[in-house]
Short mmCIF file of the C-alpha atoms (twelve columns), coordinates in Angstrom:
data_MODEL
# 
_entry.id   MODEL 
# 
loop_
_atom_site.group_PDB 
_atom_site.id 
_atom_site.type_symbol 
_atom_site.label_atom_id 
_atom_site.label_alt_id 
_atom_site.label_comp_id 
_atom_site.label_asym_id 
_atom_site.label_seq_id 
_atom_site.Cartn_x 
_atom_site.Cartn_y 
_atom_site.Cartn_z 
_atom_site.pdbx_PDB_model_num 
ATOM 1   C CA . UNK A 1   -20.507 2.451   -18.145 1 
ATOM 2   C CA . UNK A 2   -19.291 -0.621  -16.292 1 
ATOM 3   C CA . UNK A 3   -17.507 -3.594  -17.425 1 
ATOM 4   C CA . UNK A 4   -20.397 -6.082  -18.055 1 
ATOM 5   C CA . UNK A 5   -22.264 -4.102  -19.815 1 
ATOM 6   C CA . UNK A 6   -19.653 -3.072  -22.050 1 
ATOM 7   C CA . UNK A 7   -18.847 -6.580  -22.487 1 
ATOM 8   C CA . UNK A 8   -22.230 -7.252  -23.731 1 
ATOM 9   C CA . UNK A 9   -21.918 -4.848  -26.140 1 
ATOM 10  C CA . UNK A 10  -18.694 -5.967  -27.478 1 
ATOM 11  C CA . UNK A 11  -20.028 -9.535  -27.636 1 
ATOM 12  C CA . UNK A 12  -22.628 -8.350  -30.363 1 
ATOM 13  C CA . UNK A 13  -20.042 -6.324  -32.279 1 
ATOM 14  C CA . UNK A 14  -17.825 -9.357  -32.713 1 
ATOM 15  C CA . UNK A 15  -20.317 -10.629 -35.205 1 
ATOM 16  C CA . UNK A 16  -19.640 -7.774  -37.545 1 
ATOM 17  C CA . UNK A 17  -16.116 -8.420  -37.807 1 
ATOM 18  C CA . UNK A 18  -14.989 -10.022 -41.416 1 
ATOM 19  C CA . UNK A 19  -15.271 -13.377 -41.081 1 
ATOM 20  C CA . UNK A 20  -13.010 -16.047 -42.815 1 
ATOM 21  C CA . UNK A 21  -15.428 -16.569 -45.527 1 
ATOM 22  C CA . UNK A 22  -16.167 -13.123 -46.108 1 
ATOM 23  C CA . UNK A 23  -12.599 -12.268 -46.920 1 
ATOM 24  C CA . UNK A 24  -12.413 -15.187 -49.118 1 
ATOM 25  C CA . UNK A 25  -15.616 -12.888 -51.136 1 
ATOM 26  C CA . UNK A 26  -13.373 -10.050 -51.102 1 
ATOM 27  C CA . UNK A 27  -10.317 -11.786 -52.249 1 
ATOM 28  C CA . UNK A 28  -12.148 -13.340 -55.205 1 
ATOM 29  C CA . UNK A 29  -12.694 -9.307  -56.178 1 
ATOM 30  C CA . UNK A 30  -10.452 -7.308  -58.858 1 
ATOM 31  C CA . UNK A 31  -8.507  -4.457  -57.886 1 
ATOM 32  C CA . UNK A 32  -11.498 -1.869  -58.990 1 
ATOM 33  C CA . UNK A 33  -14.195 -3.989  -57.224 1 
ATOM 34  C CA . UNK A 34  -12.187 -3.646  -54.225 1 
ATOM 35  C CA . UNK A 35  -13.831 -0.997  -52.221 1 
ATOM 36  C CA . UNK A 36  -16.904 -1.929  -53.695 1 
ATOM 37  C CA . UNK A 37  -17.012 -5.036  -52.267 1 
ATOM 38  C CA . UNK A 38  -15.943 -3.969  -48.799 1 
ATOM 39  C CA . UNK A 39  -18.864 -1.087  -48.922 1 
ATOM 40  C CA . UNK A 40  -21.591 -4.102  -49.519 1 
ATOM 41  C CA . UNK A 41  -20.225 -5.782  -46.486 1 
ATOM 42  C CA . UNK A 42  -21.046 -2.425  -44.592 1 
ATOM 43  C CA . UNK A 43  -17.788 -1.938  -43.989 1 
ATOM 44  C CA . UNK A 44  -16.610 1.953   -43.404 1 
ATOM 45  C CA . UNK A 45  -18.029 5.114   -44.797 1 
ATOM 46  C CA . UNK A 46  -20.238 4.490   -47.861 1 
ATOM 47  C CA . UNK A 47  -19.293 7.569   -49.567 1 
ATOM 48  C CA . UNK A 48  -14.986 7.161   -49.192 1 
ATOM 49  C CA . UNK A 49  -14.183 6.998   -52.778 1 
ATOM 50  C CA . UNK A 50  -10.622 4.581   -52.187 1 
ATOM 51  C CA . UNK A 51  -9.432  2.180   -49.676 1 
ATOM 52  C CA . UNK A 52  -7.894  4.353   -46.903 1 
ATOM 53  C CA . UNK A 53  -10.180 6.593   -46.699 1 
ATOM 54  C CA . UNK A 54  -12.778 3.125   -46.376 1 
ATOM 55  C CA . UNK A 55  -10.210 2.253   -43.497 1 
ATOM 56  C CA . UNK A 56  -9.534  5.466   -41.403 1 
ATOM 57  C CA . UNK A 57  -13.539 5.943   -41.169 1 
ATOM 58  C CA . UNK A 58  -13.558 2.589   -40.164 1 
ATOM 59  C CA . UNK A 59  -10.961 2.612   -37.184 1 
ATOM 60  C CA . UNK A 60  -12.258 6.452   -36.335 1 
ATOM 61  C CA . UNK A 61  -16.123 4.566   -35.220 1 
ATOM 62  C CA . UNK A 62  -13.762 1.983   -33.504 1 
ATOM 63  C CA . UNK A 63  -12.270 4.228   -31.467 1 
ATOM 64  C CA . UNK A 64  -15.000 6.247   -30.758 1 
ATOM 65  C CA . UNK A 65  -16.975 3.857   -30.085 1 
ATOM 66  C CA . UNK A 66  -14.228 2.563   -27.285 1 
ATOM 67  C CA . UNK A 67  -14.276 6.317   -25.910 1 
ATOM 68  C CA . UNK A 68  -18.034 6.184   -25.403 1 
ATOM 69  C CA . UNK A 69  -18.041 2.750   -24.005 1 
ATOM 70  C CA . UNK A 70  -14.934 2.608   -21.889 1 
ATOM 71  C CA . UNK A 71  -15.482 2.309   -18.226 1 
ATOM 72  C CA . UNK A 72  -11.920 3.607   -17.569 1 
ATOM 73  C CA . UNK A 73  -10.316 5.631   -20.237 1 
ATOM 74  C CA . UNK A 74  -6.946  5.472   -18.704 1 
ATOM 75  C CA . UNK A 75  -6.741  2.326   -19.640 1 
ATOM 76  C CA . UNK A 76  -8.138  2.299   -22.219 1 
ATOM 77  C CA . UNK A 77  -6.269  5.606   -23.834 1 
ATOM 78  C CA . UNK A 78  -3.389  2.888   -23.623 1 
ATOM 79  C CA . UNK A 79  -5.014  1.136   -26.351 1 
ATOM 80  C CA . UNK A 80  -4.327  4.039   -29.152 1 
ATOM 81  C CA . UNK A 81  -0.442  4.839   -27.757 1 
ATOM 82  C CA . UNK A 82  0.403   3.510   -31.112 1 
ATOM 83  C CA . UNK A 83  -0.964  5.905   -33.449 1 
ATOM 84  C CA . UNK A 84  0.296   8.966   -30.531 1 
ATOM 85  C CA . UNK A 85  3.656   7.636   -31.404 1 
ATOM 86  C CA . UNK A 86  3.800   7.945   -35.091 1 
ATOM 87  C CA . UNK A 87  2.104   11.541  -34.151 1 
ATOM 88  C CA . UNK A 88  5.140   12.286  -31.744 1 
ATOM 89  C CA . UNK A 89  7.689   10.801  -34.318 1 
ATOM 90  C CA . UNK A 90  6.248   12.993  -36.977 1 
ATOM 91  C CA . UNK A 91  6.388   16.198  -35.642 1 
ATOM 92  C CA . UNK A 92  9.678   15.660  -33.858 1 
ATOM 93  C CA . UNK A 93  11.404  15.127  -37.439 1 
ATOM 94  C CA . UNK A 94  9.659   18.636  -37.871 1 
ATOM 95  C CA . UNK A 95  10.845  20.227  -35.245 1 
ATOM 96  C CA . UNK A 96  14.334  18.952  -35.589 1 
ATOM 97  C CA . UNK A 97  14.709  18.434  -39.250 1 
ATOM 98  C CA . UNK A 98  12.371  20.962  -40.754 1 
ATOM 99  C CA . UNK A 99  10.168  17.796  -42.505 1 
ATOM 100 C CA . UNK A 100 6.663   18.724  -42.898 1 
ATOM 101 C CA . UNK A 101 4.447   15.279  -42.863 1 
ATOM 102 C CA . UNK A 102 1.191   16.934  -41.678 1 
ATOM 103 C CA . UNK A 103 -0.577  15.426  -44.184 1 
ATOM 104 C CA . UNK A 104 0.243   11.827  -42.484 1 
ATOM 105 C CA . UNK A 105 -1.211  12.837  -38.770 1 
ATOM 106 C CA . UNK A 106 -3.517  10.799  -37.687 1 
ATOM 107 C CA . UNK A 107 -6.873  11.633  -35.415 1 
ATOM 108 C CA . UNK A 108 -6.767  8.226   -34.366 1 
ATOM 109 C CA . UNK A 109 -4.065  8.887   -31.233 1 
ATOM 110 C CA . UNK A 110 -5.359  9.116   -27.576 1 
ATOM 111 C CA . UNK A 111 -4.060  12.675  -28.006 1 
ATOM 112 C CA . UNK A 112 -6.196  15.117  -30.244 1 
ATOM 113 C CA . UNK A 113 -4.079  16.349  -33.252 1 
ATOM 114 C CA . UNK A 114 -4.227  20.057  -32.115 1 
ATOM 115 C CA . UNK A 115 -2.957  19.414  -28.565 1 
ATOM 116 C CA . UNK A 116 -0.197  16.680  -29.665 1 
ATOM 117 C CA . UNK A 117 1.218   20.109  -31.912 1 
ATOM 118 C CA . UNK A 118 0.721   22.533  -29.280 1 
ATOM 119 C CA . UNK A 119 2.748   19.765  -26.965 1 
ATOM 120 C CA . UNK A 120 5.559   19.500  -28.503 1 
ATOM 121 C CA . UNK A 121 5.572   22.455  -31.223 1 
ATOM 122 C CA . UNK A 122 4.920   24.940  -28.510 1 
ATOM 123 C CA . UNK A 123 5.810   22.677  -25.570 1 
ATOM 124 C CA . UNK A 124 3.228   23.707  -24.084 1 
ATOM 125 C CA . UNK A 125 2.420   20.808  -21.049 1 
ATOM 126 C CA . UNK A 126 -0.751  22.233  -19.888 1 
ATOM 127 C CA . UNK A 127 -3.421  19.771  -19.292 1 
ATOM 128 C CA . UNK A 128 -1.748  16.735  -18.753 1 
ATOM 129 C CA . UNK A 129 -1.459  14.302  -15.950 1 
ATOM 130 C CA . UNK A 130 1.821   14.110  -14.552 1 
ATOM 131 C CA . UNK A 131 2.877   10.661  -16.163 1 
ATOM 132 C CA . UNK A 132 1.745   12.330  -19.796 1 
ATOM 133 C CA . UNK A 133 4.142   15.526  -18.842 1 
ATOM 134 C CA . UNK A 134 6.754   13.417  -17.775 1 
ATOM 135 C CA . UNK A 135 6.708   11.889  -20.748 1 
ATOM 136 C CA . UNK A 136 7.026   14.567  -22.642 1 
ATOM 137 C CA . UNK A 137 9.701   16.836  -20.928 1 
ATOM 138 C CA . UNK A 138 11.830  13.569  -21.480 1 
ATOM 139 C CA . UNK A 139 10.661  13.110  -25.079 1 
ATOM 140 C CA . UNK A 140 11.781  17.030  -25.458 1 
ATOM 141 C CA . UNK A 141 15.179  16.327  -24.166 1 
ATOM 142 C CA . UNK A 142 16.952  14.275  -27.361 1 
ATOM 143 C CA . UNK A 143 19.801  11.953  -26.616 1 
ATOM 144 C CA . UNK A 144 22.130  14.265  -28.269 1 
ATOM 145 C CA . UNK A 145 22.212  16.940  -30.843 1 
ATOM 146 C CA . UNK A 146 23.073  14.923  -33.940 1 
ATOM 147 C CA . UNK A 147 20.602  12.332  -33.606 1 
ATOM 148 C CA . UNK A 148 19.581  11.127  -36.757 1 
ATOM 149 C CA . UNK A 149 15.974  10.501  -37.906 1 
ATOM 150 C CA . UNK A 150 16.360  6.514   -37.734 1 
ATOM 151 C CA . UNK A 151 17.722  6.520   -33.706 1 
ATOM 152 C CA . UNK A 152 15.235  9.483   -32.797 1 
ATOM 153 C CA . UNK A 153 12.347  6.900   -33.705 1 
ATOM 154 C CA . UNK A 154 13.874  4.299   -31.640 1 
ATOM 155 C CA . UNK A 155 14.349  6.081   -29.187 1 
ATOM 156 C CA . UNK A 156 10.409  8.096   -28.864 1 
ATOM 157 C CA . UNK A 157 9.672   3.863   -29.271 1 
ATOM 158 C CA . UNK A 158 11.535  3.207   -25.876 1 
ATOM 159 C CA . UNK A 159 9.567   6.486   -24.202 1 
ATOM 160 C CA . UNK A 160 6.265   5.661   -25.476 1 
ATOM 161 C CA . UNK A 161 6.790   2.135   -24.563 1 
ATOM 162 C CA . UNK A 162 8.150   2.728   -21.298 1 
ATOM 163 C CA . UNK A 163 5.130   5.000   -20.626 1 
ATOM 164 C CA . UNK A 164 2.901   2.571   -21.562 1 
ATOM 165 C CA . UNK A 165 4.289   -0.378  -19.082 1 
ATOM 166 C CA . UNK A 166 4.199   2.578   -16.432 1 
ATOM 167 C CA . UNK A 167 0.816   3.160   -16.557 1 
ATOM 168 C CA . UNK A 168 -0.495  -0.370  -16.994 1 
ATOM 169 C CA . UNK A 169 1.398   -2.194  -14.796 1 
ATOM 170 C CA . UNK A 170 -1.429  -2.573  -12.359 1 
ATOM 171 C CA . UNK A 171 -3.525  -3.871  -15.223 1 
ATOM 172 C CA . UNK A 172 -2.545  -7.689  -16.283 1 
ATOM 173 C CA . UNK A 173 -4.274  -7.806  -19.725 1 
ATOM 174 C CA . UNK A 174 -2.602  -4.726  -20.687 1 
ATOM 175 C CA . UNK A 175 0.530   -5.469  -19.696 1 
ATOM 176 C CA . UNK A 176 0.366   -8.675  -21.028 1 
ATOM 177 C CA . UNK A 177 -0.543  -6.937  -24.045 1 
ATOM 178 C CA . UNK A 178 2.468   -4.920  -24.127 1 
ATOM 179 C CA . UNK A 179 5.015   -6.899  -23.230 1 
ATOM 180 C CA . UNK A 180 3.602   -8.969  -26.070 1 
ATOM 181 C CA . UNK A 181 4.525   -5.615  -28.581 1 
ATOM 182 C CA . UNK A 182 7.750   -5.292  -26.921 1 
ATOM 183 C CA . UNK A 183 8.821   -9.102  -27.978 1 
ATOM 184 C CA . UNK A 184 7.617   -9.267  -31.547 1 
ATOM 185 C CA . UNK A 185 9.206   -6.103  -31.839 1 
ATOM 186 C CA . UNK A 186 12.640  -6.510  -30.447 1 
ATOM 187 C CA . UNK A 187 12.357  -10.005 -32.295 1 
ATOM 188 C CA . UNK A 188 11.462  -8.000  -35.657 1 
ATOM 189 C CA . UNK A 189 14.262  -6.182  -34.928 1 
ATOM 190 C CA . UNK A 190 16.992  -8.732  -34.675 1 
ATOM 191 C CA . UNK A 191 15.887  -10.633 -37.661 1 
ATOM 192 C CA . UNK A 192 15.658  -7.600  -39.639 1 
ATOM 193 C CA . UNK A 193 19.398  -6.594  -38.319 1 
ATOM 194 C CA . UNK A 194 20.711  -9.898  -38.967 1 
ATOM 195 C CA . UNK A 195 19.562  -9.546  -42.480 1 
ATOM 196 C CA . UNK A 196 21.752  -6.433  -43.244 1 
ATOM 197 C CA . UNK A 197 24.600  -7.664  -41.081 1 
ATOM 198 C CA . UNK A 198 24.322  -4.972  -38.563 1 
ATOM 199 C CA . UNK A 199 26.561  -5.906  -35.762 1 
ATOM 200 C CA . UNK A 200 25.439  -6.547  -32.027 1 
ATOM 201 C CA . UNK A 201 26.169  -3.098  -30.611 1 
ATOM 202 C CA . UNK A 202 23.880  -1.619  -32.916 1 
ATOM 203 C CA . UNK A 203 21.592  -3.858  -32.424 1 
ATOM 204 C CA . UNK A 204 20.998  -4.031  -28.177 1 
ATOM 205 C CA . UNK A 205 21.067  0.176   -29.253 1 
ATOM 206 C CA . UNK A 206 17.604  -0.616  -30.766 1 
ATOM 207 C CA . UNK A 207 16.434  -2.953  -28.056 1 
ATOM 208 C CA . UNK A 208 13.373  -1.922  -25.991 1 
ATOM 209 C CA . UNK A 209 13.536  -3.299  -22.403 1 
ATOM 210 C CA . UNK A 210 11.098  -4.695  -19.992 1 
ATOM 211 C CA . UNK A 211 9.763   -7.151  -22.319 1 
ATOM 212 C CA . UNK A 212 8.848   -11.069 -21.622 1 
ATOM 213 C CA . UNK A 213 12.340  -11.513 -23.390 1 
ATOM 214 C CA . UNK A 214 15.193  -9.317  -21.624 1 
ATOM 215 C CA . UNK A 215 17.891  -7.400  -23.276 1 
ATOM 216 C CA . UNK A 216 20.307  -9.807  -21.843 1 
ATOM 217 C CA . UNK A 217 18.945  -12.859 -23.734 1 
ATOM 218 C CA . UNK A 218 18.899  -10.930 -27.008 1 
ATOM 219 C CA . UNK A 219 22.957  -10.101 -26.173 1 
ATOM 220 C CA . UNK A 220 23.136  -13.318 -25.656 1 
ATOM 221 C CA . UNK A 221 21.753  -15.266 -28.956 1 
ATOM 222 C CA . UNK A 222 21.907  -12.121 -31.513 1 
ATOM 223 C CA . UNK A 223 25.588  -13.805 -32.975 1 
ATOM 224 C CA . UNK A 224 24.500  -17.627 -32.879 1 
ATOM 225 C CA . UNK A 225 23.501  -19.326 -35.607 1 
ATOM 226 C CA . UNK A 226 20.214  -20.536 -35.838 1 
ATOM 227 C CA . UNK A 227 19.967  -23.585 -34.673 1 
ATOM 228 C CA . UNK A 228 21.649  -22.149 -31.733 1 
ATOM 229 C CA . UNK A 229 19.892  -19.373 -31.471 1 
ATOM 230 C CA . UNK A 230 16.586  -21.564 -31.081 1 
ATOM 231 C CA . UNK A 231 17.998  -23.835 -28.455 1 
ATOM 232 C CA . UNK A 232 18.989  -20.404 -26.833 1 
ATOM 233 C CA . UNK A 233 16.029  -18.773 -26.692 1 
ATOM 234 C CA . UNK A 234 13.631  -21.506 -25.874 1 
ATOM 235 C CA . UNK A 235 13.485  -21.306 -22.181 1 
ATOM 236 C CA . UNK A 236 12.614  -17.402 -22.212 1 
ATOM 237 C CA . UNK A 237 9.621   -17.150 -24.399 1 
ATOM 238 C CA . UNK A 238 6.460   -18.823 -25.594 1 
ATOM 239 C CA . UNK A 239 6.482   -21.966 -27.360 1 
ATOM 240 C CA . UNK A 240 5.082   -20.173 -29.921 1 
ATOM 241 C CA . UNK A 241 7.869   -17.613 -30.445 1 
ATOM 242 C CA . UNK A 242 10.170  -20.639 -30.913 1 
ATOM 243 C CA . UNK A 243 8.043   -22.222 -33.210 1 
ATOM 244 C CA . UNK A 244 7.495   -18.795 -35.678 1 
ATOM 245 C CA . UNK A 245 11.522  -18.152 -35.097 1 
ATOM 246 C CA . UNK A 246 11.596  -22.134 -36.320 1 
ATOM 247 C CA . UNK A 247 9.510   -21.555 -39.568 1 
ATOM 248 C CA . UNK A 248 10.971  -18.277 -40.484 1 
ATOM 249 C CA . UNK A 249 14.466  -20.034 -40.748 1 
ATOM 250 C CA . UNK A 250 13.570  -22.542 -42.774 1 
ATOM 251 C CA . UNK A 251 11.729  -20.613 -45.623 1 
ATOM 252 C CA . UNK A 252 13.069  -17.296 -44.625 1 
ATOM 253 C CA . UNK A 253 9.702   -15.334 -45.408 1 
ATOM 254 C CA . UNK A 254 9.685   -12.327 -43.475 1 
ATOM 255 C CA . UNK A 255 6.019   -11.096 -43.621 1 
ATOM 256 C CA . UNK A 256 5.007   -14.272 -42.174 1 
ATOM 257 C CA . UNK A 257 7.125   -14.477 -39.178 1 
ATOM 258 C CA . UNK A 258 6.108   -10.351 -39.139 1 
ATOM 259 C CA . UNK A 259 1.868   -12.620 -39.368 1 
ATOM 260 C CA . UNK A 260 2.481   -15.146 -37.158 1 
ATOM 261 C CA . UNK A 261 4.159   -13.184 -33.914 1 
ATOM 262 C CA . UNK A 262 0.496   -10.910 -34.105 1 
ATOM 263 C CA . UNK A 263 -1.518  -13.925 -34.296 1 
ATOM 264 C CA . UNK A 264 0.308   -14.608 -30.914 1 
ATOM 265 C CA . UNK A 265 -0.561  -11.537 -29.651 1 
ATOM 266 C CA . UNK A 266 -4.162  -11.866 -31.135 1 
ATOM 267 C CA . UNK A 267 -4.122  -15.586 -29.588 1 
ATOM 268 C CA . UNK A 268 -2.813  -14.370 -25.860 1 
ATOM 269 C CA . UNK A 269 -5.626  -11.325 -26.150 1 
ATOM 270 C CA . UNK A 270 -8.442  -13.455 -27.087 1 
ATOM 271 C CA . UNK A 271 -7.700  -15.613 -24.030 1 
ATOM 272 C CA . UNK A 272 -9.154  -12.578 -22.441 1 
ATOM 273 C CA . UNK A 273 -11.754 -11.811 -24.275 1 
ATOM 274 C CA . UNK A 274 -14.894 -13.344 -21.799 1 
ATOM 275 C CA . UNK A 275 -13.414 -11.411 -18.745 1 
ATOM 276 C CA . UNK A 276 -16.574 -9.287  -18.104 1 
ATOM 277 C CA . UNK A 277 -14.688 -7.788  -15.419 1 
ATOM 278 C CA . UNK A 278 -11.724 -6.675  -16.966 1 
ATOM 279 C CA . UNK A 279 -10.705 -4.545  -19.862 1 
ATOM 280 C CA . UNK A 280 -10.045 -7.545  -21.742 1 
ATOM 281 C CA . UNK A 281 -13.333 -7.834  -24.116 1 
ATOM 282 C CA . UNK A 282 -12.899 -4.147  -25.459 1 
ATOM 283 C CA . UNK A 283 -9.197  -4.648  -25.904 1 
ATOM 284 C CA . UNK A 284 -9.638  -7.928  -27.793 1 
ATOM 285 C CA . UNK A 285 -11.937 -6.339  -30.310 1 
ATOM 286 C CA . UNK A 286 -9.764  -3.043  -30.846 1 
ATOM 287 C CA . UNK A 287 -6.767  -5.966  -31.449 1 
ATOM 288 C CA . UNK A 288 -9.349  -7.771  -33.824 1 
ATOM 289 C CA . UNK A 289 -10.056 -4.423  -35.817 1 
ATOM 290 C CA . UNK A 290 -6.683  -3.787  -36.686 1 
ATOM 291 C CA . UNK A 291 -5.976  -7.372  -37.636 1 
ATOM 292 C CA . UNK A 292 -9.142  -6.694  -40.161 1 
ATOM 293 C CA . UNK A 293 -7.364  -3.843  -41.239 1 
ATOM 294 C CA . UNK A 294 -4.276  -5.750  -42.363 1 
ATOM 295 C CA . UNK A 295 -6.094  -8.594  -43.702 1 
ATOM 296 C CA . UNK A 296 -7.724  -6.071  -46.084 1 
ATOM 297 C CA . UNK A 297 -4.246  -4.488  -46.779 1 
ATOM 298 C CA . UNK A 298 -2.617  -8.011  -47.381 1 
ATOM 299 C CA . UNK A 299 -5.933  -9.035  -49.986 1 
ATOM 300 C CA . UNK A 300 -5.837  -5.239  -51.900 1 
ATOM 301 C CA . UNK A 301 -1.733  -5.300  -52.396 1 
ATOM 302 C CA . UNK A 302 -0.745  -9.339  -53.143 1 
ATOM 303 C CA . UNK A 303 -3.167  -11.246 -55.501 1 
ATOM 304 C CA . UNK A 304 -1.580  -14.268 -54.378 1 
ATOM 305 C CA . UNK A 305 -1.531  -14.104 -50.864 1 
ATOM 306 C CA . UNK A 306 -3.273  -17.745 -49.535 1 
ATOM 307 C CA . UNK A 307 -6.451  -17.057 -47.053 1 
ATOM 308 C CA . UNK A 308 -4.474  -19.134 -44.590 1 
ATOM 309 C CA . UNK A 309 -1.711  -16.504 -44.461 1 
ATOM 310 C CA . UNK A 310 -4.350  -14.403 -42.940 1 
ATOM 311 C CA . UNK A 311 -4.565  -13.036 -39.217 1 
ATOM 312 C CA . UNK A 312 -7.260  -15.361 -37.754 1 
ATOM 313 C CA . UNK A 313 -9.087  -13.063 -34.905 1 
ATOM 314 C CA . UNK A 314 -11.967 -15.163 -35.442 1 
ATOM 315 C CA . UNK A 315 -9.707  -17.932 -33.372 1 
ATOM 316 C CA . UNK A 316 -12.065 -19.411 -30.930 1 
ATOM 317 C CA . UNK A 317 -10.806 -20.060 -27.402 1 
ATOM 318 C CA . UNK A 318 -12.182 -21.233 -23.964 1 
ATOM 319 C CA . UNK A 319 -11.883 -19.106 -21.587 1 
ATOM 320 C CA . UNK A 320 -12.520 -20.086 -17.854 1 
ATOM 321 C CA . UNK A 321 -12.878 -16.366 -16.166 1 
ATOM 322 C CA . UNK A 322 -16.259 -15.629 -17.555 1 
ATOM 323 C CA . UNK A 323 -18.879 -14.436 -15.113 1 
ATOM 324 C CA . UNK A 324 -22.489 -14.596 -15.962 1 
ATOM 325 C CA . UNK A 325 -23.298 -11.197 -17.891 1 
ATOM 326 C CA . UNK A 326 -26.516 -9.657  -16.326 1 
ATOM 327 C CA . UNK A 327 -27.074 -6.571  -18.024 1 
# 
């Protein structure tokens, strides 16, 4: 495969993705007509009998379908590091702490469920490249002994994330993407710490580095308040950061500073999304799929959750690096 036709591809796919006023159908839908509803849209396997089972058949043709039109799958492997690290976090509180979660692995990883086990389970490192086994020989060695199930998942975030920046850096979109994750993260983070009065030591503990937003900045503003903390911060991030940080302290909402920092992310890969050349139009609709996925999630759960509080991947952009497609 090359990269314009896989952007032509992805072009037509687009189409299928919920649109506003398709989610405003499903919304308008009871609890039991849920699924139902979804299924008529030809959304996910017409036979899955509840939601998640609607949704993991859904992402599972995503991703295959990525693996099957991917002109470079190291790159775009990078795109399912997510679900590999709740895979890695789960059987490392197995392996250390004796809790079986099998039942929540996921196929969905870059790494197949058997090898993933027989990785760290058997360390056995066959069959990997050498940035995937030095990843794990340093995932195998914990901090320290008495680690406790909370820091040994911020800490497999650092190595996965780490990993990640490693093997993208020559790749701009993906980077950009990252670094992206690492911000609303870390800024995730530090709201969520200054909520239960954690103090600042515990918090730069938790801090993954090499984002847009250094480590040093977060020292810095973690103990203003929050005026200060905006006038801080201003100069080292997006404008739309601020603004989000802004909003968040004046109605305190969580889950919508938690919306709005994706829809950046969403917003900064869509800017991307006509680069025939580039991994950018497959990345942009993997981002757009799981931003369906928690629209859904939001709609099913809150009753009264306001269309406009949805993740809007259907954002339309122009975008200046977009060749002619001849395919």
């Amino acid at each position: 495969m090359n990269y314009p036709y896989t952007s032509g591809i992805v072009k037509s796919l687009e189409n299928k993705l919920l649109s506003r006023e398709k989610l405003i159908k499903i919304k308008r839908t009871n609890a039991d007509e849920f699924v139902k509803s979804l299924k008529e849209l030809d959304y996910g396997n017409p036979n899955a009998t509840n939601l998640e089972e609607l949704i993991r058949y859904e992402m599972k043709k995503v991703k295959d379908l990525i693996e099957e039109l991917s002109p470079d799958s190291k790159l775009t492997n990078l795109f399912f590091l997510e679900q590999d690290d709740l895979n890695i976090k789960l059987l490392y509180k197995k392996l250390l702490f004796g809790v079986s979660s099998d039942s929540l692995l996921t196929d969905l990883g870059s790494v197949k469920e058997e090898k993933i086990k027989k990785i760290i389970l058997e360390n056995d490192l066959s069959d990997l490249s050498k940035q995937e086994e030095k990843l794990f020989k340093e995932l195998s060695q914990s901090p320290k002994e008495s680690i406790s199930s909370k820091d040994l998942s911020i800490w497999i975030d650092k190595k996965v994330y780490e990993y990640a920046l490693l093997c993208c850096h020559s790749n701009t979109i993906l980077l950009k993407y990252y670094k992206q994750k690492i911000d609303n993260s870390n800024i995730m983070m530090m709201i969520r710490n200054k909520i239960l009065n954690w103090n600042k030591e515990q918090f730069l503990s938790m801090v993954i580095s090499k984002g847009n937003i250094s480590k040093e900045v977060f020292e810095k503003i973690y103990e203003l308040d929050d005026e200060k903390l905006l006038k801080e911060i201003t100069d080292s991030c997006d404008e739309k950061v601020v603004k989000a940080l802004k909003k968040y302290f004046a109605n305190k909402e969580f889950y919508k500073l938690e919306n709005d920092l994706e829809q950046l992310l969403i917003e900064k890969i869509s800017e991307t999304k006509n680069d025939a050349l580039n991994i950018g139009p497959l990345l942009y609709y993997y981002v757009a799929k799981n931003s369906e996925i928690k629209n859904i999630r939001m709609l099913y759960s809150n009753a009264n959750v306001q269309i406009n509080d949805l993740l809007a991947y259907w954002v339309k952009n122009e975008v200046k690096l977009c060749p002619k497609i001849l395919v």
